[in-house]
C-alpha positions in Angstrom: 247.9 122.8 319.2 251.1 121.6 321.1 250.8 122.6 325.0 253.7 123.8 326.5 254.9 123.2 330.2 257.9 124.8 332.1 258.9 122.5 335.3 259.9 124.6 338.3 261.7 122.6 340.7 264.3 122.6 343.2 267.4 119.4 341.9 267.0 117.9 344.8 263.1 116.7 343.3 264.9 115.3 340.3 263.6 112.0 340.0 260.0 112.8 340.4 260.8 115.7 337.9 262.2 113.6 335.2 259.5 111.0 335.5 256.8 113.4 335.2 258.4 115.1 332.7 258.9 111.9 330.4 255.2 110.9 331.1 254.1 114.5 329.9 256.2 114.0 326.6 254.7 111.0 325.9 251.4 112.6 326.3 252.8 114.9 323.0 253.2 118.1 326.0 256.4 120.1 325.0 258.7 120.3 328.1 260.7 123.4 329.1 263.6 121.4 332.1 266.5 123.3 332.8 268.9 120.3 332.1 267.8 119.8 328.3 267.0 123.6 327.5 270.5 125.3 329.3 273.6 124.9 327.4 277.2 124.9 329.0 278.1 128.6 328.5 274.8 130.0 328.6 272.9 132.3 330.8 271.6 130.9 333.5 268.8 133.6 334.3 268.6 134.5 330.9 267.1 130.9 329.5 265.0 130.7 332.4 263.3 133.9 331.5 262.9 133.1 328.4 261.5 129.6 328.9 258.9 131.3 331.0 258.0 133.6 328.1 257.3 130.8 325.7 255.3 128.4 327.6 251.5 127.7 328.1 251.6 126.7 332.0 254.3 126.8 334.6 254.5 123.7 336.8 255.6 124.4 340.2 257.2 121.2 341.7 256.0 121.9 345.4 258.1 120.1 348.5 260.2 121.3 351.5 262.8 121.3 349.4 261.2 123.7 346.3 259.6 126.1 348.7 263.1 127.0 350.4 264.8 127.6 347.0 265.1 131.4 345.9 265.3 129.8 342.4 262.1 128.3 342.4 259.9 131.6 343.9 262.1 133.8 341.3 260.4 131.6 338.3 257.0 131.5 340.1 256.9 135.4 340.4 258.1 136.0 337.1 254.9 133.4 335.9 252.3 134.8 338.3 252.7 138.5 337.2 252.5 137.2 333.7 249.2 135.6 334.6 247.8 138.7 336.6 248.8 141.0 333.8 246.4 138.6 331.4 248.9 136.6 329.7 248.2 133.4 328.7 250.8 131.6 330.8 248.9 129.8 334.0 250.7 128.5 337.1 249.9 124.8 338.0 251.1 123.7 341.7 251.8 120.1 341.7 252.5 118.9 345.5 254.8 116.5 345.6 256.0 116.1 349.1 253.9 117.3 351.6 255.0 121.4 352.7 252.9 124.3 353.6 251.6 126.3 350.5 253.4 129.2 349.7 251.7 132.7 350.0 251.9 133.3 346.1 249.9 129.9 345.5 247.3 130.0 348.1 243.7 129.5 346.6 245.2 127.4 344.0 244.0 124.0 343.4 246.9 121.5 343.0 247.5 118.3 341.5 248.4 115.8 344.7 251.1 113.6 343.8 252.2 112.8 347.7 250.7 109.4 347.2 252.9 107.3 344.7 250.3 104.7 344.6 247.9 107.1 343.1 250.6 109.1 340.4 248.4 107.8 337.7 245.1 109.3 339.1 246.9 112.3 340.0 248.5 112.5 336.5 245.0 112.1 334.8 243.6 115.3 336.6 247.0 117.2 335.9 246.7 116.6 331.9 242.9 116.9 331.7 243.4 120.5 333.5 245.6 121.2 330.6 243.2 120.0 328.1 245.4 117.3 326.8 243.7 113.5 326.2 244.8 111.2 329.1 246.7 107.7 327.4 247.0 105.2 330.3 249.2 103.3 327.8 251.8 106.1 327.7 252.4 106.5 331.1 256.0 105.1 331.8 255.2 102.4 333.9 252.5 101.3 332.0 254.1 100.7 328.5 253.2 96.9 328.6 252.3 96.8 324.8 254.3 95.2 322.4 257.4 97.1 321.6 258.9 97.8 318.1 261.8 95.0 318.4 258.8 92.3 319.2 256.1 94.0 316.4 259.2 93.3 313.9 259.6 89.9 315.5 255.8 89.2 314.8 256.2 90.6 311.1 259.0 88.3 310.7 257.1 85.3 312.1 254.4 86.1 309.2 256.6 86.7 306.3 255.7 90.5 306.4 258.7 92.4 305.4 259.6 95.7 307.2 259.0 98.4 304.4 261.8 101.0 303.7 261.0 104.3 302.4 258.4 105.6 301.0 256.4 102.7 303.1 257.2 103.0 306.2 256.3 105.7 309.2 253.7 107.1 306.9 252.4 109.8 309.3 255.4 111.8 308.4 253.4 112.8 305.5 250.2 114.4 307.4 250.4 117.8 307.2 253.4 118.3 304.3 252.4 120.7 301.3 251.7 118.8 298.1 255.2 119.5 296.7 257.1 118.6 299.4 255.0 115.0 299.7 255.6 114.8 296.2 259.1 115.1 296.6 259.8 112.9 299.3 258.0 110.0 297.9 259.6 111.0 294.2 256.3 110.4 292.7 253.9 113.6 291.0 250.5 114.5 291.9 247.5 113.7 290.2 244.9 116.2 288.6 243.3 116.4 291.7 246.2 116.9 294.3 246.3 113.2 295.6 249.7 111.3 295.4 249.2 107.4 294.7 252.6 104.8 294.7 252.3 101.7 293.9 254.5 98.4 293.7 254.5 94.6 294.4 254.2 95.0 297.9 252.1 98.0 298.8 249.7 100.5 297.6 249.7 104.1 299.1 247.6 106.8 298.9 248.6 110.3 300.2 245.4 112.4 300.0 245.2 115.8 299.8 242.8 118.7 300.9 243.4 121.8 299.7 247.4 122.1 299.2 248.1 119.8 302.3 248.3 116.0 302.7 245.5 115.5 305.5 245.3 111.5 305.0 247.6 108.6 304.4 246.5 104.9 303.7 248.4 102.2 302.7 247.4 98.6 301.4 249.6 95.9 302.5 249.4 93.7 299.4 250.7 90.5 301.1 248.2 90.5 303.9 245.0 89.1 301.1 242.9 87.8 300.3 241.5 88.5 304.0 237.8 88.5 304.9 235.9 90.8 307.4 235.2 88.2 309.6 238.6 87.1 310.2 240.6 87.6 313.3 244.0 89.5 312.8 246.9 90.8 314.7 247.6 94.4 314.0 250.8 94.4 315.8 253.0 93.1 313.0 251.2 95.1 310.5 252.3 98.2 312.6 255.3 96.6 312.7 256.3 96.1 309.2 255.5 100.2 308.9 258.5 100.6 311.8 255.5 101.9 314.2 256.2 101.5 317.7 252.8 99.6 319.2 253.7 100.7 322.6 253.5 104.6 321.8 249.8 104.1 320.8 246.9 103.5 322.8 244.2 100.9 321.5 240.9 102.7 321.7 238.8 100.4 319.6 238.3 96.9 318.3 236.3 94.8 316.3 236.8 91.8 314.4 237.6 93.8 310.9 239.2 97.1 312.7 241.3 97.9 315.3 241.9 102.1 315.9 244.9 103.4 318.1 245.7 107.2 319.1 249.0 108.5 318.4 248.7 111.1 321.4 252.4 112.5 320.5 251.6 113.2 317.4 247.9 113.9 317.3 247.0 110.7 314.9 244.5 108.3 314.7 245.7 105.2 313.5 243.4 102.5 312.2 244.2 98.8 311.0 241.1 97.4 308.6 240.3 94.9 306.1 237.8 97.0 303.9 236.1 94.5 302.3 236.1 90.6 301.7 239.2 89.6 299.8 241.3 92.9 300.1 244.5 93.1 302.0 245.1 94.7 305.2 245.2 98.7 305.2 246.7 101.3 307.8 245.2 104.8 307.6 246.7 108.1 309.3 244.3 111.3 310.2 245.1 114.0 312.2 241.3 115.2 311.6 239.5 112.4 313.3 242.3 112.3 316.1 240.2 112.1 319.2 237.2 111.3 317.7 
């Protein structure tokens, strides 16, 4: 389930709020931010009320600016009333600049972002409190992994082509109905509902569970023969499939197997050599994400 958060704040605190929003978004959290949600000509009060009604959490950015803001007080009043009435929305105080907690938030634990050097620790506690897996690599200041451009360059160096439809960004097929996936790849399913696409470069399996695709696997034939004892770089492999490595967290690395989490899409991505003299294989699964 995708977690959603409304960021209640004062306009003077926008730089911090935008950074927080980007980092939450990179963790797969759906953000409600006024500048992104409210369009010219729309009712400000109506849109904010609608936003508050749809989210799981209301994060109140606390600072001398926000506690003096009547708008922030109104937003929190609505959220607190929903929480008191037993609705699922919960209020999350976030201390950005030291200030006295307003009465309606007394007694609530808050995330302390007042020290910039401890941003990462505070952010980790925040995302864990809303039951989201923390990914250090997804923080805006920590995006030090290979970019998509670097991955593409590495692929070119080893003469690995950048694959086009249907052999790129295979995560798009996860969760599709068999009929929709079949139409997307222009290939019918076999008797058990699996879809197999084969050409000189790739062998791809869209594996069905029930009426939906729950696993995707692609063999990159040009990487064979490979040995399980042979080291490999998974970055150009991901690049050839148009996947940005900097958006992933590397969670396990062995000689023949690399595992990543894509926290935004809630996927586990593996790059592996399944047996000696095989090609390198990339697998995508939502079922084993977080495991």
